Short mmCIF file of C-alpha atoms in Angstrom, two decimals:
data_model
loop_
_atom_site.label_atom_id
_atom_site.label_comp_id
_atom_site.label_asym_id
_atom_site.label_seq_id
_atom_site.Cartn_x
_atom_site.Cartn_y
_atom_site.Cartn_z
CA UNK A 1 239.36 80.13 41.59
CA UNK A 2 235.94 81.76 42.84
CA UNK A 3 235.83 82.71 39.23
CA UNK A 4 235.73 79.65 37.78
CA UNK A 5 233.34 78.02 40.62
CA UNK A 6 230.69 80.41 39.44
CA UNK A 7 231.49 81.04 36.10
CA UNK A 8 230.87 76.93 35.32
CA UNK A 9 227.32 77.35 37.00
CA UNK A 10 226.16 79.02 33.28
CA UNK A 11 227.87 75.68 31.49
CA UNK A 12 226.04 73.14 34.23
CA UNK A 13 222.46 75.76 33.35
CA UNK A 14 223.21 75.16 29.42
CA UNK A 15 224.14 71.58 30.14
CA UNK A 16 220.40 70.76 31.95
CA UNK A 17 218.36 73.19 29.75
CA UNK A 18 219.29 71.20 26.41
CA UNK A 19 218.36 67.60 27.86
CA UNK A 20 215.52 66.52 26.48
CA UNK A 21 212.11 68.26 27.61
CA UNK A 22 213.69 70.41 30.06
CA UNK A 23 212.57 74.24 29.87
CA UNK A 24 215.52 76.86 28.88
CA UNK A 25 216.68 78.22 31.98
CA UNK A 26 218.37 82.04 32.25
CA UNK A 27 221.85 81.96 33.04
CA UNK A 28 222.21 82.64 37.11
CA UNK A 29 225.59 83.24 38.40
CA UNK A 30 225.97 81.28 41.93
CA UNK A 31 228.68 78.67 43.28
CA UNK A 32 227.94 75.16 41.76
CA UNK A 33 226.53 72.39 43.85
CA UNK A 34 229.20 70.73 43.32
CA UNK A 35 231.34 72.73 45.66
CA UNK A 36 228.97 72.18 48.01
CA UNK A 37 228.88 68.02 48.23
CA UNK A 38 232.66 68.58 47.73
CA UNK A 39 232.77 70.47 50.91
CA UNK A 40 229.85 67.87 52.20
CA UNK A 41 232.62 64.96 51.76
CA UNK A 42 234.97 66.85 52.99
CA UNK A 43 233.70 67.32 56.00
CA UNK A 44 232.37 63.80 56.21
CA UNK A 45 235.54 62.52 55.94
CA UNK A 46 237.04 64.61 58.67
CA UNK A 47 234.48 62.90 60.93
CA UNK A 48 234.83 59.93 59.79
CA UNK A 49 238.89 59.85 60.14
CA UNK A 50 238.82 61.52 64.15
CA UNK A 51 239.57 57.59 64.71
CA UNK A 52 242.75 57.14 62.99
CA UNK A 53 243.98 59.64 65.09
CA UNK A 54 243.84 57.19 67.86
CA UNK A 55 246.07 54.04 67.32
CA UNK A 56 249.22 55.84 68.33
CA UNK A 57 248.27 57.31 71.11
CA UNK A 58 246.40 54.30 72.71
CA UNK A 59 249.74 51.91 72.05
CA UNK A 60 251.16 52.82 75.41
CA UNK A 61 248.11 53.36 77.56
CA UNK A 62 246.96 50.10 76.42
CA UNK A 63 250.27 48.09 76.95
CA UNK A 64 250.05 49.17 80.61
CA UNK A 65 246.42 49.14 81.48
CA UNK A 66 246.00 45.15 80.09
CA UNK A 67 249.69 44.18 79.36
CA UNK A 68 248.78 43.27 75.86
CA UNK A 69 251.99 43.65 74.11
CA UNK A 70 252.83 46.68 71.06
CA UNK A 71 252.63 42.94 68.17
CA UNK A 72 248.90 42.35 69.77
CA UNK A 73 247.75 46.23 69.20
CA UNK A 74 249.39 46.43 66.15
CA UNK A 75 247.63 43.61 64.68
CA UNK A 76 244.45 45.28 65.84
CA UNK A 77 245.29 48.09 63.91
CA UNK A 78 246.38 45.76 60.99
CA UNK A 79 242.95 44.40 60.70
CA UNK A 80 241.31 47.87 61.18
CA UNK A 81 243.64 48.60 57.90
CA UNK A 82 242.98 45.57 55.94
CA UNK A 83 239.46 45.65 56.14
CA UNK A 84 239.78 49.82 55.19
CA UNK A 85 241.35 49.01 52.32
CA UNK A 86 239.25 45.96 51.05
CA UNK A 87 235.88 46.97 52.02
CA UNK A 88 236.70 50.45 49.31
CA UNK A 89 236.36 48.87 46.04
CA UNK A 90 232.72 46.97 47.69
CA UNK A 91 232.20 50.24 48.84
CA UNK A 92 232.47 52.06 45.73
CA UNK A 93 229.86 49.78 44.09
CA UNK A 94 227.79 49.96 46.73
CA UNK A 95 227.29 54.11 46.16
CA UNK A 96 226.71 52.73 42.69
CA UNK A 97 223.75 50.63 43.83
CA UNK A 98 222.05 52.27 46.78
CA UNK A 99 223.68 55.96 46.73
CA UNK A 100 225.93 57.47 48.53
CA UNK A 101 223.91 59.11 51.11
CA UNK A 102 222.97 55.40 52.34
CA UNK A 103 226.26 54.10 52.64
CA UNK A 104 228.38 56.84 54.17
CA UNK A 105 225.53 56.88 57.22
CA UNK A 106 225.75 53.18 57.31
CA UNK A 107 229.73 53.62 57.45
CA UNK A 108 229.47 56.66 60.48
CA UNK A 109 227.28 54.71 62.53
CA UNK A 110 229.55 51.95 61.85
CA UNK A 111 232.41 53.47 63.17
CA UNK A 112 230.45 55.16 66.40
CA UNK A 113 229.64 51.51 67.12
CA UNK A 114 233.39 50.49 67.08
CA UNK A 115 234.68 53.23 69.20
CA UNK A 116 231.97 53.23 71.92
CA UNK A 117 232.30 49.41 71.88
CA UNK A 118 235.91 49.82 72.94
CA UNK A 119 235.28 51.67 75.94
CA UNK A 120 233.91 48.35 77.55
CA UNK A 121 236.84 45.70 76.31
CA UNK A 122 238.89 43.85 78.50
CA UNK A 123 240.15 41.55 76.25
CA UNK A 124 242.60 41.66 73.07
CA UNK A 125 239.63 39.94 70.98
CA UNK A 126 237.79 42.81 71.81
CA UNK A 127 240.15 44.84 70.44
CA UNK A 128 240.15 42.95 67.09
CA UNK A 129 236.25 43.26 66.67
CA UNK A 130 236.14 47.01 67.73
CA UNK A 131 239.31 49.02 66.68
CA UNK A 132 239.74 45.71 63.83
CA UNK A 133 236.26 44.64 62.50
CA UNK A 134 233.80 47.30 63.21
CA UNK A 135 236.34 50.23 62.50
CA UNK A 136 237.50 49.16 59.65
CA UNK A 137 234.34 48.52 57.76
CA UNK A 138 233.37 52.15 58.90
CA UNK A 139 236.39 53.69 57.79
CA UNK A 140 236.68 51.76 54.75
CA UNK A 141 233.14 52.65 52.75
CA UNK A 142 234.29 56.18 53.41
CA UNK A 143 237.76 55.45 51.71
CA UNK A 144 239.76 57.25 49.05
CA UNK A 145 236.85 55.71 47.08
CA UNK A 146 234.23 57.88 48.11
CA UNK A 147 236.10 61.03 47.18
CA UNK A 148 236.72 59.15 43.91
CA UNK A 149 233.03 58.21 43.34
CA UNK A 150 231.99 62.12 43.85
CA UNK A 151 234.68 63.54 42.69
CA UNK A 152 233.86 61.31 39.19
CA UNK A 153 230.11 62.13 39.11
CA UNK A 154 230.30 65.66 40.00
CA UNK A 155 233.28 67.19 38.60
CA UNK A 156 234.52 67.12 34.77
CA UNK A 157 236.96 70.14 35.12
CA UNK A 158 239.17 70.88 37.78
CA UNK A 159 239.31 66.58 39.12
CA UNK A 160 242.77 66.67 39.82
CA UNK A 161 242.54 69.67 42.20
CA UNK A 162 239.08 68.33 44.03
CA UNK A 163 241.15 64.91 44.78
CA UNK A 164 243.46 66.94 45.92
CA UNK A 165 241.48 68.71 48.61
CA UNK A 166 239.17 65.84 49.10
CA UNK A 167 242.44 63.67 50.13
CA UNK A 168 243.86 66.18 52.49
CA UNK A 169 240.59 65.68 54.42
CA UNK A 170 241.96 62.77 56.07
CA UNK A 171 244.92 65.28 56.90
CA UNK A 172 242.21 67.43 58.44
CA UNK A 173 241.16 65.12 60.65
CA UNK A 174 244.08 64.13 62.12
CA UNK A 175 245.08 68.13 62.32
CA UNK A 176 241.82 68.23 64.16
CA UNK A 177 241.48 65.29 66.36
CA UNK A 178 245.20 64.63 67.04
CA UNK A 179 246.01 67.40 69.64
CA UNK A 180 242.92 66.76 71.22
CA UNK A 181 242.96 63.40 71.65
CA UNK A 182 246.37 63.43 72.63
CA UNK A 183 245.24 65.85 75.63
CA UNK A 184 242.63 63.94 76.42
CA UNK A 185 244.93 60.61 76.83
CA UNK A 186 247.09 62.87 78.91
CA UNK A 187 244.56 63.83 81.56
CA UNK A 188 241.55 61.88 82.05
CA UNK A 189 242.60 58.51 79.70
CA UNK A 190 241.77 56.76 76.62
CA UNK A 191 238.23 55.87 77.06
CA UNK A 192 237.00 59.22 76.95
CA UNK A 193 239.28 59.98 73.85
CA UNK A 194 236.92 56.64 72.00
CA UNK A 195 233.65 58.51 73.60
CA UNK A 196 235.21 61.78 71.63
CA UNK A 197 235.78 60.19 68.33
CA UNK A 198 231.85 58.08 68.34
CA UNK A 199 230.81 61.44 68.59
CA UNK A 200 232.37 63.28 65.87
CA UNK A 201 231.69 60.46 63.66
CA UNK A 202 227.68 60.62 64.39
CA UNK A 203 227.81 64.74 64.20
CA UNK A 204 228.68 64.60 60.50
CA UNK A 205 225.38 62.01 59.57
CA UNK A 206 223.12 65.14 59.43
CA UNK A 207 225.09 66.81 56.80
CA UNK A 208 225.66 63.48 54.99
CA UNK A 209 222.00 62.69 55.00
CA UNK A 210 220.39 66.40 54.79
CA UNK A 211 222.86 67.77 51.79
CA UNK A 212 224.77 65.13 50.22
CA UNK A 213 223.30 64.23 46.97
CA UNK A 214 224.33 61.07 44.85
CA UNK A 215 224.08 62.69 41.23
CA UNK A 216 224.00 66.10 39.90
CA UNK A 217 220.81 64.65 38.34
CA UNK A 218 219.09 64.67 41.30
CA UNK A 219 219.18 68.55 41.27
CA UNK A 220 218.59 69.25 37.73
CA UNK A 221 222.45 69.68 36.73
CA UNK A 222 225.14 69.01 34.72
CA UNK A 223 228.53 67.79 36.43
CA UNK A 224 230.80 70.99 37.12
CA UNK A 225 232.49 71.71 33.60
CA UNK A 226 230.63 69.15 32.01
CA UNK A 227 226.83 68.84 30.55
CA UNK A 228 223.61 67.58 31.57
CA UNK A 229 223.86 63.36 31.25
CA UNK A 230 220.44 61.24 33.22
CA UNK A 231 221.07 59.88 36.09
CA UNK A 232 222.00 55.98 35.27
CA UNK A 233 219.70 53.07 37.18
CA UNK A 234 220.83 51.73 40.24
CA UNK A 235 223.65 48.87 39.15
CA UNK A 236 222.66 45.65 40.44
CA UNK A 237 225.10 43.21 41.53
CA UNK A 238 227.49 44.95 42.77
CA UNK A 239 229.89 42.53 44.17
CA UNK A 240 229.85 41.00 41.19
CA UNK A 241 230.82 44.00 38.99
CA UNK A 242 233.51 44.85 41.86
CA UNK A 243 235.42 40.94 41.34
CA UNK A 244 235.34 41.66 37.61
CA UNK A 245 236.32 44.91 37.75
CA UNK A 246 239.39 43.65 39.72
CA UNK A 247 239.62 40.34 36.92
CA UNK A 248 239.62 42.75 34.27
CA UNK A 249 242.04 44.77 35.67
CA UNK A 250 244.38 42.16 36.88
CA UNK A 251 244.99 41.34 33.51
CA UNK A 252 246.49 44.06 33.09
CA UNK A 253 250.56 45.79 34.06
CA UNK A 254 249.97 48.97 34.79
CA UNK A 255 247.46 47.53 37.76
CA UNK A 256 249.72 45.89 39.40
CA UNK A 257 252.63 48.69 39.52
CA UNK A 258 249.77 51.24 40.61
CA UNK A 259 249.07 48.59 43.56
CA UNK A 260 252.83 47.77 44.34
CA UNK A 261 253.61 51.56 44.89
CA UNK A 262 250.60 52.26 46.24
CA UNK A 263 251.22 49.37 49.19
CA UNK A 264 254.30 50.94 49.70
CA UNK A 265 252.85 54.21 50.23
CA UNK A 266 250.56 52.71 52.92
CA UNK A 267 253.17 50.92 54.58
CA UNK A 268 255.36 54.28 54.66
CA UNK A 269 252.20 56.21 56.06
CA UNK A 270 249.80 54.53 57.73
CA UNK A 271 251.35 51.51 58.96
CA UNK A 272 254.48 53.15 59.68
CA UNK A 273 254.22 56.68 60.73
CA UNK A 274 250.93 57.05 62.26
CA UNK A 275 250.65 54.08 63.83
CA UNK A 276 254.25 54.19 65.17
CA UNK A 277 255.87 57.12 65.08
CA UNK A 278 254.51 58.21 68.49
CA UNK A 279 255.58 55.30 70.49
CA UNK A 280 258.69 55.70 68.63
CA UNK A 281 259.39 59.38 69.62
CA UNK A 282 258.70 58.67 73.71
CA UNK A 283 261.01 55.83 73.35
CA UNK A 284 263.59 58.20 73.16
CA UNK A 285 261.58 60.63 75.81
CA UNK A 286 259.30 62.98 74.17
CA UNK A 287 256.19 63.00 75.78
CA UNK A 288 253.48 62.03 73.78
CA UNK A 289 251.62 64.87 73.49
CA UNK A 290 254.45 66.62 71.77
CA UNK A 291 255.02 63.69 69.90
CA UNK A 292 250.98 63.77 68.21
CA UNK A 293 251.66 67.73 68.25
CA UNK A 294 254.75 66.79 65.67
CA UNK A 295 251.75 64.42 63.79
CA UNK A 296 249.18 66.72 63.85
CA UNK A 297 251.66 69.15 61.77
CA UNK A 298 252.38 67.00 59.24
CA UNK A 299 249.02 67.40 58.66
CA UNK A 300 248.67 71.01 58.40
CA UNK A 301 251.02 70.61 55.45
CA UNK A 302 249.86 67.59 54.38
CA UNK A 303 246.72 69.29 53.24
CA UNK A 304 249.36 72.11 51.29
CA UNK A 305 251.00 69.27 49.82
CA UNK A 306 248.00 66.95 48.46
CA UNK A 307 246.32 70.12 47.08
CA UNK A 308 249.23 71.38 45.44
CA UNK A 309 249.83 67.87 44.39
CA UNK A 310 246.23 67.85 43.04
CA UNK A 311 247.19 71.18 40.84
CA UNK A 312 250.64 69.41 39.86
CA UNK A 313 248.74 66.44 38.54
CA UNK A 314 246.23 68.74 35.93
CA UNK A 315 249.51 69.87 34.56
CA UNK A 316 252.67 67.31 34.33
CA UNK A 317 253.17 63.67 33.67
CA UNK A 318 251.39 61.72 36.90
CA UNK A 319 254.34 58.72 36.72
CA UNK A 320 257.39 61.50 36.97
CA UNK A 321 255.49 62.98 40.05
CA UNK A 322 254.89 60.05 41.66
CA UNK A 323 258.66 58.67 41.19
CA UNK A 324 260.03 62.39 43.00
CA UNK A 325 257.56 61.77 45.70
CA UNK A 326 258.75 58.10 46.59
CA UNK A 327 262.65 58.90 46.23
CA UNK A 328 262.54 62.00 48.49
CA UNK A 329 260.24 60.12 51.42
CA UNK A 330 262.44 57.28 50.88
CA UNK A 331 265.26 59.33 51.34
CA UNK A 332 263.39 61.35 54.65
CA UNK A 333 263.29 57.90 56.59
CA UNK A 334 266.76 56.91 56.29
CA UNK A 335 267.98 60.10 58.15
CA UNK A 336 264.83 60.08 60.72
CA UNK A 337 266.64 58.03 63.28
CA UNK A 338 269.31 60.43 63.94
CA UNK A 339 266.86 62.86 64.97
CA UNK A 340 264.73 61.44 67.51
CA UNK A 341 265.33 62.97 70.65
CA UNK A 342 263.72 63.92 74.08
CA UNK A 343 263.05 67.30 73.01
CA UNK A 344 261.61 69.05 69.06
CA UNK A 345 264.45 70.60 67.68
CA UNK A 346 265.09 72.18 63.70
CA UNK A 347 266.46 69.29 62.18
CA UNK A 348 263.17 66.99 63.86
CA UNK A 349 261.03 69.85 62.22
CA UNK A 350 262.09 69.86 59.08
CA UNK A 351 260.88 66.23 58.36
CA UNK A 352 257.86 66.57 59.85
CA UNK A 353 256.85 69.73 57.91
CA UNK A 354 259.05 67.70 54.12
CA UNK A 355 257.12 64.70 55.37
CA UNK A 356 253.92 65.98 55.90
CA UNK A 357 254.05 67.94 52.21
CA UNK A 358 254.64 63.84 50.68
CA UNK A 359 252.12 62.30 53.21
CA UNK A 360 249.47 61.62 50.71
CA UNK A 361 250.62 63.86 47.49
CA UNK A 362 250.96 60.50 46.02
CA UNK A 363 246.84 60.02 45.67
CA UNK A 364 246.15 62.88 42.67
CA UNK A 365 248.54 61.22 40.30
CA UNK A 366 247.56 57.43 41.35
CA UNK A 367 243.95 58.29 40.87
CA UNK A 368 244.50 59.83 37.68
CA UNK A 369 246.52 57.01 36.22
CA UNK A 370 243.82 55.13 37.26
CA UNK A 371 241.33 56.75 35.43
CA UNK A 372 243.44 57.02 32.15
CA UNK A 373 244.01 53.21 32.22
CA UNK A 374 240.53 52.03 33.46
CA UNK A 375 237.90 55.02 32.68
CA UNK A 376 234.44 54.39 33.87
CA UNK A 377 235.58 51.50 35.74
CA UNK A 378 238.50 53.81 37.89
CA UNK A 379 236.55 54.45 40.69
CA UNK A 380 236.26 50.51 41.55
CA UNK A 381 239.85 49.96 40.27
CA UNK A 382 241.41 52.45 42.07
CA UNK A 383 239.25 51.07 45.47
CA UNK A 384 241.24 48.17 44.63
CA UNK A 385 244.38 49.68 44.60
CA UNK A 386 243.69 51.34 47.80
CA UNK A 387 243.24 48.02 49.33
CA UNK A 388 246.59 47.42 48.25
CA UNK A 389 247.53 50.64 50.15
CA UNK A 390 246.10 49.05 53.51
CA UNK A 391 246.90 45.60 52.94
CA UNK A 392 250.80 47.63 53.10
CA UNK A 393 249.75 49.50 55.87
CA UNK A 394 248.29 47.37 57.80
CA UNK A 395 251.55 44.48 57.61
CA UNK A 396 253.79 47.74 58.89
CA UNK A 397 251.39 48.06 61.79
CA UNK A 398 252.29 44.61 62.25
CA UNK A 399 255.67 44.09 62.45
CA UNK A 400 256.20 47.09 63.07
CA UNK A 401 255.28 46.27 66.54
CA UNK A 402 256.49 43.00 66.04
CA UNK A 403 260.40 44.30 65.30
CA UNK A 404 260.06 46.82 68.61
CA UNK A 405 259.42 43.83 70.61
CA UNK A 406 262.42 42.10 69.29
CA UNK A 407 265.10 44.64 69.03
CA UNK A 408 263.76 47.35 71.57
CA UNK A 409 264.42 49.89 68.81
CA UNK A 410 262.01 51.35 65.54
CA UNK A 411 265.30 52.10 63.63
CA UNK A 412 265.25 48.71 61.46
CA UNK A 413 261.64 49.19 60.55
CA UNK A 414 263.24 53.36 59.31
CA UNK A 415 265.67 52.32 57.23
CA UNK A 416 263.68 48.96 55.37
CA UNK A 417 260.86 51.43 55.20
CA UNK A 418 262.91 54.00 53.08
CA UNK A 419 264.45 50.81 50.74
CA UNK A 420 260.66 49.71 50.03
CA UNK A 421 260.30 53.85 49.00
CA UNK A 422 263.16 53.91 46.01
CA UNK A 423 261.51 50.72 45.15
CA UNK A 424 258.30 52.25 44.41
CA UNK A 425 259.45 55.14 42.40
CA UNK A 426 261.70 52.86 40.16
CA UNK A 427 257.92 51.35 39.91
CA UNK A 428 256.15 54.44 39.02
CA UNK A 429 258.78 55.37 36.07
CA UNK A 430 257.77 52.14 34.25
CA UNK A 431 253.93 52.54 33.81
CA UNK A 432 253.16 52.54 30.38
CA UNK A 433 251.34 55.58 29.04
CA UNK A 434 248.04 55.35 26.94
CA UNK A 435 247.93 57.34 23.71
CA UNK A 436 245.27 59.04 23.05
CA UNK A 437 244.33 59.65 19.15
#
């Protein structure tokens, strides 16, 4: 791997020393700087996902600090997820009009603002404009879409492996942020767990700002594997280009499939576990902090499974991957209500460490459908289909909540959760392929 990260720097050399009126360059063996803004996003996005690690741990503490019942939070954390995934494809265009750099800081400070807000709430309204509004906007210009967007401009070869790495990010995070948030619920409360996460998202704006670049143009090289290409002008109207990406697109069979399994995905992940799995698990008596210890393993192999699903995607048909990775999390749910407990035993590990390789191994494939189908357009496209993602996650945050208050019990929300999953990989088998000549 090392190998090739160097070896490409020669190509990128070639690649700048042949545009037009550039001097010939000798050949320098050193890491690209692509892996560099790779690692620069990926770190970014570690910072910038320290608040999803919150939701689940803040259900409880919340219900019995201000009453507000688990269907109010949730739809906090519904609107937090909406806006994440809608505000991606805007996002996307945004980078394309005013760089990266610009947007992601915009997005950090964003988010600070939304978690130091909370601190001061007292009512569920506030909740909706912090955790909901504010949040979400944050969290959302520094979606799937930004790895997609730098992953596009700076990488020819190896694409499928960078998303894969770039998504387990997220995974990062919440390896990161989860058991400490969870201890700092535990012992001194949930406002200095908000204080924790403003400040990891404002730490990362110096190496956003300071070493992120928007093009490879900008340093004098060609995209990693690829050759030297100008840097295009800023596109103007960029809502505009985002709607008719998403006309365009909508036209179109393949978009919607890639946005029905995708908002199953979401509501499977995001909506589901994450936002309820730990209220779920000290319903039956775990405490919580071994509950967002079980969490904060699935995404140590989380990050195995996205990167591995990354490699899987260079290499075999992205519609047969993503129908195995539906069935067998579909599958996974139906038996996870048998094994909550008071106490982590085998069985209870098992999932988490089979769940945690599925979490997000869905993203390589999607994304690369996406750009087979849509090309130059897939970064926008596939924005879209994340919002399709959130819109999922976010109506599982919902009634999720919603269904505990009815029945007292998460186990109807399991088993509909793991119908919805063979749904989406009967969806994923019928995507058409494109031939190409």
């Amino acid at each position: 791997m090392l190998g090739d990260v160097t070896q490409t720097t020669d190509t990128a050399t070639r690649g700048a020393s042949e545009a037009p009126g550039r001097p010939s360059r000798p050949r320098v063996r050193r890491v690209h700087r692509a892996w560099i803004v790779a690692a620069v996003t990926f770190v970014t996005i570690i910072g910038g996902a320290a608040f999803n690690s919150l939701p689940g741990l803040l259900i409880d503490p919340l219900n019995r600090e201000f009453g507000w019942s688990r269907g109010e939070i949730g739809l906090a954390v519904s609107v937090d997820m909406a806006l994440y995934g809608l505000t991606a494809p805007f996002a996307a265009a945004l980078m394309d009009r005013f760089g990266i750099r610009r947007v992601v800081a915009v997005a950090l400070g964003a988010v600070a603002a939304g978690a130091l807000g909370s601190v001061w709430m007292t009512a569920s309204w506030q909740l909706m404009i912090y955790w909901g509004v504010l949040v979400g906007l944050g969290t959302g210009s520094m979606a799937l879409a930004f790895s997609a967007t730098v992953t596009n401009r700076w990488f020819v070869a190896r694409r499928g492996l960078v998303t894969g790495i770039l998504t387990a990010a997220g995974a990062s995070g919440q390896l990161v942020f989860l058991p400490l948030c969870a201890w700092i619920v535990a012992h001194h409360g949930w406002r200095p767990a908000s204080v924790t996460v403003a400040l990891a998202a404002l730490a990362v704006v110096p190496f956003v700002w300071f070493l992120l670049r928007d093009h490879p143009a900008d340093v004098g090289l060609a995209p990693y594997g690829g050759t030297y290409e100008e840097k295009p002008a800023p596109a103007r109207g960029a809502a505009r280009r985002t709607l008719r990406v998403l006309a365009d697109a909508a036209r179109t069979g393949p978009f919607w499939l890639l946005a029905g399994t995708f908002a199953i995905c979401g509501a499977s992940t995001n909506g589901l576990i994450r936002t309820h799995f730990v209220p779920s698990a000290h319903d039956h008596g775990m405490p919580i902090t071994a509950a967002a210890s079980l969490l904060a393993v699935i995404g140590v192999f989380d990050i195995i499974g996205t990167v591995f699903s990354g490699w899987l995607t260079d290499r075999f048909d992205a519609r047969r991957l993503l129908a195995a990775y539906y069935a067998l999390r579909g599958v996974s749910l139906l038996f996870l209500p048998m094994l909550m407990a008071p106490e982590v035993h085998p069985p209870m590990v098992f999932f988490i460490v089979f769940y945690g390789l599925d979490w997000v191994a869905t993203v390589p494939p999607t994304l690369a459908l996406c750009r087979e189908h849509y090309g130059d357009d897939s970064a926008i496209v596939f924005g879209w289909v994340l919002a399709s993602h959130q819109v999922g996650a976010a109506l599982v945050a919902f009634l999720g909540g919603v269904a505990r208050d009815t029945f007292g019990t998460y186990d109807v929300v399991w088993y509909a959760s793991g119908a919805l999953c063979a749904t989406a990989a009967l969806m994923a088998l019928v995507i058409r392929r494109v031939r190409t000549p």
